[in-house]
Short mmCIF file of C-alpha atoms in Angstrom, two decimals:
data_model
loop_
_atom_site.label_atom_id
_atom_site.label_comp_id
_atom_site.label_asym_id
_atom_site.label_seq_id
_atom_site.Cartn_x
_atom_site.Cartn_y
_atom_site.Cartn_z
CA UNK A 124 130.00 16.88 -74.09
CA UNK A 125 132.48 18.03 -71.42
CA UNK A 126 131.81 21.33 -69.46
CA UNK A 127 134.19 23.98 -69.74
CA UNK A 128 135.53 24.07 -66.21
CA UNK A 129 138.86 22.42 -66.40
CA UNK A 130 142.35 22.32 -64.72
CA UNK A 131 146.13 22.72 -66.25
CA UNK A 132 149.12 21.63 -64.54
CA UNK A 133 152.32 23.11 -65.63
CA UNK A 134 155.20 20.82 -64.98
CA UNK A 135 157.71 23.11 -66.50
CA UNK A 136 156.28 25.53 -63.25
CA UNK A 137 156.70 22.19 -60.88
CA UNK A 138 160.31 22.41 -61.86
CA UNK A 139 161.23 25.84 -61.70
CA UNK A 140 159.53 25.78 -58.07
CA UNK A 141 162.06 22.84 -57.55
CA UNK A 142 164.61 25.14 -58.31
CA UNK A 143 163.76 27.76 -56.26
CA UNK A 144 163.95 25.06 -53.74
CA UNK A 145 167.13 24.19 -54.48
CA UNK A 146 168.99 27.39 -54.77
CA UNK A 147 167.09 27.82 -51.01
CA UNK A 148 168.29 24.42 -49.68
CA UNK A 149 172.33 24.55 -50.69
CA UNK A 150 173.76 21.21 -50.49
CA UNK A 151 170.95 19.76 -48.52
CA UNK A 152 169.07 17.15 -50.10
CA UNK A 153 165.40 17.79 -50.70
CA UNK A 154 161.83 15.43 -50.21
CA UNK A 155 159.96 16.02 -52.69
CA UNK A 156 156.28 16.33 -50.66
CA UNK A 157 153.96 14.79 -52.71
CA UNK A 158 151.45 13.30 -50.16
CA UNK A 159 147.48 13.51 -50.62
CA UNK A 160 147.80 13.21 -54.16
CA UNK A 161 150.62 15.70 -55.16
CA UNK A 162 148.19 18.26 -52.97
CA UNK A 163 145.70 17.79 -55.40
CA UNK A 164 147.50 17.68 -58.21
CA UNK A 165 148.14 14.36 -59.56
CA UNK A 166 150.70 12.07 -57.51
CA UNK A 167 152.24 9.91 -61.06
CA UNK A 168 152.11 13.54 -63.26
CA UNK A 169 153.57 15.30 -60.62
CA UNK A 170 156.27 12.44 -60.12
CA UNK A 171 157.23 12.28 -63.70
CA UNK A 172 157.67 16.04 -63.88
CA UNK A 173 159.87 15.82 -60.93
CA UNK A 174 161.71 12.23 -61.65
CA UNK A 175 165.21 14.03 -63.18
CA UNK A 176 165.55 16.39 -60.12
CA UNK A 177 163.94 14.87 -57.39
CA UNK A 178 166.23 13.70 -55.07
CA UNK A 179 163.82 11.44 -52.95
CA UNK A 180 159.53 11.89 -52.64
CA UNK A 181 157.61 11.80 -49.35
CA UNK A 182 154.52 10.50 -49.33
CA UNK A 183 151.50 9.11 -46.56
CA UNK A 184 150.30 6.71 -48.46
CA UNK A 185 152.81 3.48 -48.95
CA UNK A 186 150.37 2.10 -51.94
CA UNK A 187 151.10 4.93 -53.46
CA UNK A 188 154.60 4.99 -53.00
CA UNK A 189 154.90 0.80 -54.37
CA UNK A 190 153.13 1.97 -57.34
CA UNK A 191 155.44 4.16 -58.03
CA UNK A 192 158.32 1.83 -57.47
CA UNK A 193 156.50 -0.72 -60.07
CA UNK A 194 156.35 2.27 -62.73
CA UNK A 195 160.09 2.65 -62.83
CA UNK A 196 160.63 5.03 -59.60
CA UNK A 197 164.23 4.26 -58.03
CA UNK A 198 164.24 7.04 -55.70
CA UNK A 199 164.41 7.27 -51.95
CA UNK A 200 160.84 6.92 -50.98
CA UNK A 201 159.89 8.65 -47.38
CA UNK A 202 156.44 7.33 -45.80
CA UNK A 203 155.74 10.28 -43.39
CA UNK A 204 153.47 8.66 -40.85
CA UNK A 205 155.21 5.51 -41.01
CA UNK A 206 153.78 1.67 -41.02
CA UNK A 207 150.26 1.49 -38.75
CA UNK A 208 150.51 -1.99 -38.39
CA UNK A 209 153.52 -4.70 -38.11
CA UNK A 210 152.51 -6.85 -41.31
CA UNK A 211 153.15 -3.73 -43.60
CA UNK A 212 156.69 -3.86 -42.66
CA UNK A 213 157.60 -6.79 -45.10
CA UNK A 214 156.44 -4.38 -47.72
CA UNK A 215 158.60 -1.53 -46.48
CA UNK A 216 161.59 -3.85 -46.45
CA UNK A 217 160.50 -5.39 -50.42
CA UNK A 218 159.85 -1.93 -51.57
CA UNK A 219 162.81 0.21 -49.98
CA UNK A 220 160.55 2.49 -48.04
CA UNK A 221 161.84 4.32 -45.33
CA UNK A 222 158.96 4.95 -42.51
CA UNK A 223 159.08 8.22 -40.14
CA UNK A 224 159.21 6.26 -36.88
CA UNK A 225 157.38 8.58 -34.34
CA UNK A 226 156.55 5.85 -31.23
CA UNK A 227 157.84 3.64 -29.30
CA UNK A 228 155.41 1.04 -29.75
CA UNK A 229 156.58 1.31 -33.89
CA UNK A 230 160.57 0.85 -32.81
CA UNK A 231 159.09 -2.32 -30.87
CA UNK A 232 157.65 -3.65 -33.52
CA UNK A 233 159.99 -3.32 -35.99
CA UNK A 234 162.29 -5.16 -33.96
CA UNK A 235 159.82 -7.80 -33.32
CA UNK A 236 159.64 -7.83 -37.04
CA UNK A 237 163.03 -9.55 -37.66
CA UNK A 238 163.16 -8.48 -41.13
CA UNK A 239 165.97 -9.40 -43.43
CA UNK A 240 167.02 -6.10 -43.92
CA UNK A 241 168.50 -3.34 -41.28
CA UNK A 242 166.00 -0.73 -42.16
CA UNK A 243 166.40 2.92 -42.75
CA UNK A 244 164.27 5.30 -40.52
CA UNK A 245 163.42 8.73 -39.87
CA UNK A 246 163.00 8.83 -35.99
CA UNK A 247 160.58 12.03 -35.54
CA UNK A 248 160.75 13.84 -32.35
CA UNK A 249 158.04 15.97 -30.85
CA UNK A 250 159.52 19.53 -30.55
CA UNK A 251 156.39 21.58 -29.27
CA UNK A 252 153.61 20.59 -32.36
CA UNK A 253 152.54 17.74 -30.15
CA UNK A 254 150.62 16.14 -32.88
CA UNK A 255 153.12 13.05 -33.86
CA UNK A 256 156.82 12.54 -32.24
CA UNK A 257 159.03 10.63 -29.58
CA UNK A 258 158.03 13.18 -26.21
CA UNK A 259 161.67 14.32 -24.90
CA UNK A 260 161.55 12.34 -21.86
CA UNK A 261 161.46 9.09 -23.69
CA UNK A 262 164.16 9.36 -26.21
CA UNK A 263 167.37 8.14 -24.37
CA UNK A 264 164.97 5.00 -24.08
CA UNK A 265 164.03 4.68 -27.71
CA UNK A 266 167.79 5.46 -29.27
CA UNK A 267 168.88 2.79 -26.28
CA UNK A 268 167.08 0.54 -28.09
CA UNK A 269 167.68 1.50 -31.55
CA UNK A 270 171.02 1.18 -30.98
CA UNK A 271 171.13 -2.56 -29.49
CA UNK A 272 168.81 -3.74 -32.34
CA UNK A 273 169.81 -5.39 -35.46
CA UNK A 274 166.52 -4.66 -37.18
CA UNK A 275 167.51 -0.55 -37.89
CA UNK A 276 169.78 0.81 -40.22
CA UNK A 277 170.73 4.20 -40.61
CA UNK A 278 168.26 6.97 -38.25
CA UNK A 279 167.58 10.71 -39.00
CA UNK A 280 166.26 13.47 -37.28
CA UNK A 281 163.23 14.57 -38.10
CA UNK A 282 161.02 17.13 -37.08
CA UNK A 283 158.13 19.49 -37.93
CA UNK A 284 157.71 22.99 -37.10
CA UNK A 285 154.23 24.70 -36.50
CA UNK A 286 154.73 28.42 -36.52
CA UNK A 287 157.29 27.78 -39.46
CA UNK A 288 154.74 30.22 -41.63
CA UNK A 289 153.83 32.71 -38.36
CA UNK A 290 155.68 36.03 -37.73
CA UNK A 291 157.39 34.85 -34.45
CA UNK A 292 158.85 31.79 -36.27
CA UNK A 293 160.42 28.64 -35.08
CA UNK A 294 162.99 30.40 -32.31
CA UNK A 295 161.75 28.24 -29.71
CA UNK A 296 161.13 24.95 -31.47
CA UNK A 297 164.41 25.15 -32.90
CA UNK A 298 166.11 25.58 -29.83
CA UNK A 299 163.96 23.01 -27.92
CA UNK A 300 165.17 20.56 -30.96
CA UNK A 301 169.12 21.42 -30.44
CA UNK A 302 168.50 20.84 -26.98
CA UNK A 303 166.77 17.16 -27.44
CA UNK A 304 169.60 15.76 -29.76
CA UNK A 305 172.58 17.60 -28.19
CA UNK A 306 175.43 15.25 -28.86
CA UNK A 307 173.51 12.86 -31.29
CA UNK A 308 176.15 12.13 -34.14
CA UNK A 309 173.27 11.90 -36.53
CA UNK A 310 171.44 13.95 -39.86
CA UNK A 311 168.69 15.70 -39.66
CA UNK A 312 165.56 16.68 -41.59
CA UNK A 313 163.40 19.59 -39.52
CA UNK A 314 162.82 21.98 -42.54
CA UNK A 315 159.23 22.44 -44.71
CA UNK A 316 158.24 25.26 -47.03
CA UNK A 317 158.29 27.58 -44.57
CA UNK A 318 161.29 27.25 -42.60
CA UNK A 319 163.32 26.75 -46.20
CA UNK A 320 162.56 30.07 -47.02
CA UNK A 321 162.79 32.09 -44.08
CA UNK A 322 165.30 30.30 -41.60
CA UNK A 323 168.21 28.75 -43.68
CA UNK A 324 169.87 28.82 -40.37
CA UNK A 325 167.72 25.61 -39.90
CA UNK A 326 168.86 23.32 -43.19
CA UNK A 327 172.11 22.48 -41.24
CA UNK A 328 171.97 23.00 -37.55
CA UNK A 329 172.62 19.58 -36.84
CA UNK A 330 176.46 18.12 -36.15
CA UNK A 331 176.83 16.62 -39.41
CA UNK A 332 177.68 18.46 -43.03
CA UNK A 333 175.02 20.14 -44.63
CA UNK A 334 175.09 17.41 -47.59
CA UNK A 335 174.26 14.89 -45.33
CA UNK A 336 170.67 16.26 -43.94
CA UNK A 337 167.12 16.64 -45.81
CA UNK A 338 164.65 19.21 -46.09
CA UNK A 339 160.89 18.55 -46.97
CA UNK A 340 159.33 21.24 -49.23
CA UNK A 341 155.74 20.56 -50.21
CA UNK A 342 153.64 23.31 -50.82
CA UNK A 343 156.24 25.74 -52.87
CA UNK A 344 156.45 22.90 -55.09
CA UNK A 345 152.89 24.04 -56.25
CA UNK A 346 153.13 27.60 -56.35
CA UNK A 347 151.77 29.01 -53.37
CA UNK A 348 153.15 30.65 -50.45
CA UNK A 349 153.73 29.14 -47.19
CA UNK A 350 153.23 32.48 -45.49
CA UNK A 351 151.30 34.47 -47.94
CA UNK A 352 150.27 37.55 -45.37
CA UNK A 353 154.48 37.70 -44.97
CA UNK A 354 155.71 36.92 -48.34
CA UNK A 355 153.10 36.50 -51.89
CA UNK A 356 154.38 33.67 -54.37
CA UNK A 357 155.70 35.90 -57.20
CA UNK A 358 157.68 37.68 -54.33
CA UNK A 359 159.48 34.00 -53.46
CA UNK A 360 159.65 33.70 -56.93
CA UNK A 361 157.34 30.72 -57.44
CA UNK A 362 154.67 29.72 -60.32
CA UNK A 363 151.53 29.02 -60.35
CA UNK A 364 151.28 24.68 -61.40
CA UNK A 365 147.78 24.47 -61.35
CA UNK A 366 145.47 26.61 -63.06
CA UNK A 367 141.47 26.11 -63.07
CA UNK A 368 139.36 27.65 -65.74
CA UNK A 369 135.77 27.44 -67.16
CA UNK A 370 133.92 29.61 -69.20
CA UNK A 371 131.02 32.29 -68.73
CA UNK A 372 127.94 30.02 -69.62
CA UNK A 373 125.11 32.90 -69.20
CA UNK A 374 124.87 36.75 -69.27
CA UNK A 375 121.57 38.47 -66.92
CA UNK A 376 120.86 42.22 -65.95
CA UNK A 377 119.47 42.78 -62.81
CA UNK A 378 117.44 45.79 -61.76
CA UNK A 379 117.94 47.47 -58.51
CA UNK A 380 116.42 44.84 -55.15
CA UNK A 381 117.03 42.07 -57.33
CA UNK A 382 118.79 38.91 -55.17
CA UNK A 383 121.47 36.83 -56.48
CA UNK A 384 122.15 33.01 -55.70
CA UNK A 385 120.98 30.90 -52.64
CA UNK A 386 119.46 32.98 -50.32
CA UNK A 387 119.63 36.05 -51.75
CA UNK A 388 122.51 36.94 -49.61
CA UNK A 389 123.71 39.72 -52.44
CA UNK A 390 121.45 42.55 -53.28
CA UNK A 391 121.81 44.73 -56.19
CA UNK A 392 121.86 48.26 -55.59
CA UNK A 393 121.22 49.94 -59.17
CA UNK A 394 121.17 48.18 -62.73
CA UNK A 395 123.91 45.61 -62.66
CA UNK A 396 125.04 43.03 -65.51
CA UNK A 397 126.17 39.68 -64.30
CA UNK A 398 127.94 36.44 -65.36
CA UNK A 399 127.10 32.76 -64.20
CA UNK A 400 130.40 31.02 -64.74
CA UNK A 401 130.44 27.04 -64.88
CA UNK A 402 132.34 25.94 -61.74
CA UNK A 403 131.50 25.75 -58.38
CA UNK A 404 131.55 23.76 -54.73
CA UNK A 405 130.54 20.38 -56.69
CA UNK A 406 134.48 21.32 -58.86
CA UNK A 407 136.53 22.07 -55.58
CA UNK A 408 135.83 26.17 -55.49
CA UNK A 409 135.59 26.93 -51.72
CA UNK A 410 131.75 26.61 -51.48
CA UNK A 411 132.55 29.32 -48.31
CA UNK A 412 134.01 31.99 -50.54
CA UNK A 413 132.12 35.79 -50.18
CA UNK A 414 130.71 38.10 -52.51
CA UNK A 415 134.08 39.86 -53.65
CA UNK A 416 136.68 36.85 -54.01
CA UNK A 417 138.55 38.44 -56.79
CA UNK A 418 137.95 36.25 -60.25
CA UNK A 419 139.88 36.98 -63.61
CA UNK A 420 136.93 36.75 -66.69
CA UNK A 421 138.63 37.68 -70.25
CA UNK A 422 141.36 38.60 -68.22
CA UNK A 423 140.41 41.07 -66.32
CA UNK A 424 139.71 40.86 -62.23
CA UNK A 425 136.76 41.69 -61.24
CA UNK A 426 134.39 39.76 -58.03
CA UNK A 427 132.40 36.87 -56.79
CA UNK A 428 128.89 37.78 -56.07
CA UNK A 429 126.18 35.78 -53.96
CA UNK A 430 126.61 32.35 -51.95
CA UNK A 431 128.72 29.79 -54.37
CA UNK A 432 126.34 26.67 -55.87
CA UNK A 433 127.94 23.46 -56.56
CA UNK A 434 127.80 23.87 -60.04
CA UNK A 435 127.75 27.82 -60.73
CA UNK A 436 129.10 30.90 -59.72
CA UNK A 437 128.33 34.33 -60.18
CA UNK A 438 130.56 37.32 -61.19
CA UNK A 439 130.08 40.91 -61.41
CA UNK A 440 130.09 42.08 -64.96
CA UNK A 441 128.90 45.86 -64.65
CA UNK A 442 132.23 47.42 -65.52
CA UNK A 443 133.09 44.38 -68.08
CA UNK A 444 130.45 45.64 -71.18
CA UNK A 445 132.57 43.80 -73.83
CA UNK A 446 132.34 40.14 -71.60
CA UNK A 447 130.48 37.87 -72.92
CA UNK A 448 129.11 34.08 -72.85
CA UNK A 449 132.02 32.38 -73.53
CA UNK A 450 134.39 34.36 -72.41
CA UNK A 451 137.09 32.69 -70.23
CA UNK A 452 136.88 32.63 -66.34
CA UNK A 453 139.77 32.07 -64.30
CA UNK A 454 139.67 30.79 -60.63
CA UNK A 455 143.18 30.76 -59.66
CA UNK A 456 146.46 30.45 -61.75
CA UNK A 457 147.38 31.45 -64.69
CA UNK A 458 150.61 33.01 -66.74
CA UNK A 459 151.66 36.19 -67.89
CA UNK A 460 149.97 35.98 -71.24
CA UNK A 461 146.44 34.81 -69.80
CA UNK A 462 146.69 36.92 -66.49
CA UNK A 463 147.55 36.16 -63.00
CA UNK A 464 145.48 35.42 -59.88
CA UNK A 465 147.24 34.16 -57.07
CA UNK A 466 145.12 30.98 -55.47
CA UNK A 467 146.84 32.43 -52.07
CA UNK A 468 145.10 35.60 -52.98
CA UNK A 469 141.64 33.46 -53.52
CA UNK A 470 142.41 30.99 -50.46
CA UNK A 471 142.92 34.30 -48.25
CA UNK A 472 139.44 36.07 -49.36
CA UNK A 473 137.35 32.60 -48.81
CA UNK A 474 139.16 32.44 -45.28
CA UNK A 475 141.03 28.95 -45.96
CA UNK A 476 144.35 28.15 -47.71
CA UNK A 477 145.62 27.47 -50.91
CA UNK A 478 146.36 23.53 -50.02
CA UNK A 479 143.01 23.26 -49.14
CA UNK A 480 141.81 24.26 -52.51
CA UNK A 481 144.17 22.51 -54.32
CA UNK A 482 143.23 18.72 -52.51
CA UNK A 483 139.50 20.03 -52.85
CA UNK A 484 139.98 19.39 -57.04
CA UNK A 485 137.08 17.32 -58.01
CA UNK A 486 137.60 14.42 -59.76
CA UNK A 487 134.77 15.72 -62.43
CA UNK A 488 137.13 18.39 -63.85
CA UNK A 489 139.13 17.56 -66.78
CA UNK A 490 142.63 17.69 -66.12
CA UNK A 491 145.58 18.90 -68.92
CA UNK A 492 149.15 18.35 -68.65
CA UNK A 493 151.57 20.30 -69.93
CA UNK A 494 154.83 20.33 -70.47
#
């Protein structure tokens, strides 16, 4: 017997989101982000929704990415924090992985390497994130000896912006970028989510045709907003992939003092009726949310009440007389015919984000795909 909580992904969604990327993106090429397991999703589902129009996939994990090259994958594969150690490099060369290069101790080693191949890289500069990247100063010395070696085919520019979703943008990282490869002859991939939607002016600011340089959207591809307090999902135009339901499993009136949950954190005020829905911290809900995330049941919104359990939650069913055991309960997704509810929206109220939830899926919830 299976509990009722489970999760749909919609890959007809995945594709329109793709779409959206697309028409956003021009003749720039587009990475398909599907790193920590398609965000949650499914890394081989997600894939095989996105193997017709997927121009190339970016990915952390390089077992990942050779599994997908031994179930039939043929495109461009992007490993976004590159090799960690010299003896995976045969593998990148066998596999036709192309590793974001973002030291100089990596360019070192891959020359050291002597591989049989002149390898492909994505040479990632630090712009202001300061998290990975070649530092300014030291990039004359790393393209010197990129250039000399034999071991390195074609290099891209590569970046990553970190106010791409804030109001104030990527002005200054942009410009600090232009600056930094001023007269480098070469493409160019700088643009996520974020700065695809709101600074197109990015996609080809390089010296080379727009056709010729890559952006990396991730998190559109699922549905959600990179900058949900500036612009919701069904604003950008994107659809919800995943959507997580379960079922109310009980029905309980409280009287007025009555406490509800761990703690007792909510108190009821006057005769309330409330639902105890099967899903909770132990299924990937934010175990953090407050009394009042907003939750669809039947398909109509009403609020979280009391400290989440890892198994249960509890929902306000006062103004809901009709709701029932049974009845459906949905966290975050959804369609038109079901009802919406924005996981943005959910993220937002439980004070994290949407990927968050999404990589927080637990692997005890059944998973549908549809198509």
């Amino acid at each position: 017997m299976r509990r009722p909580i489970h999760a749909r992904i919609d890959l007809a969604a995945l594709r329109h989101n793709h779409a959206v990327a697309r028409k956003h993106a021009g003749d720039v090429s587009l990475w398909s982000v599907i790193k920590a397991n398609a965000y949650g999703h499914g890394v081989l589902e997600i894939a095989q929704g996105l193997r017709d129009v997927a121009d190339g996939f970016a990915l952390i994990e390089m077992e990942m990415a050779i599994q997908l090259r031994e179930q039939g994958f043929n495109h461009p594969m992007l490993i976004l924090e590159g090799y960690y150690r010299s003896n995976e490099l045969p593998l990148f060369a066998e596999y036709q992985l192309t590793p974001v290069v973002h030291s100089e101790g990596q360019i070192d080693a891959l020359i050291a390497a002597r591989l049989p191949v002149r390898m492909p890289i994505y040479l990632k500069i630090d712009s202001g994130m300061h998290r990975l990247g070649i530092a300014s100063y030291s990039l004359a010395t790393c393209l010197k000896k990129l250039e000399i070696s034999q071991a390195v085919g074609k290099v891209t520019l590569m970046t990553h912006f970190a106010d791409a979703d804030e109001p104030h943008g990527i002005a200054v990282q942009l410009a600090r970028f232009k600056k930094i490869t001023d007269g480098l002859n070469m493409p160019i991939s700088i643009c996520n989510s974020a700065a695809l939607l709101r600074f197109p002016e990015a996609l080809s600011c390089g010296p080379l045709a727009a056709n010729q340089n890559w952006a990396r959207p991730g998190i559109m591809l699922y549905g959600s907003s990179p900058f949900p307090a500036i612009k919701t999902a069904a604003e950008l135009e994107l659809k919800p992939v995943m959507t997580l339901t379960s079922e109310v499993i009980a029905v309980r009136d409280l009287r007025p003092g009555d406490g509800v949950g761990y703690g007792g954190n909510f108190v009821a005020r006057s005769a309330m009726r409330i639902g105890v829905v099967a899903c909770g911290y132990g299924d990937g809900y934010p175990r953090h949310a407050p009394t009042g995330t907003p939750i669809l049941i039947a398909g109509k919104r009403t609020r979280t009440l009391g400290r989440v359990s890892m198994d249960k939650i509890c929902v306000d069913l006062t103004d809901l007389p009709s709701v029932g055991a049974g009845d459906t309960a949905l966290m975050w997704g959804g369609d038109e015919a079901t009802g919406l509810l924005s996981a943005d929206e959910v993220a937002t109220a439980a004070g994290t984000i949407s990927y968050e939830m999404f990589c927080a899926l637990a692997s005890r919830v059944a998973v549908e795909i549809v198509d």
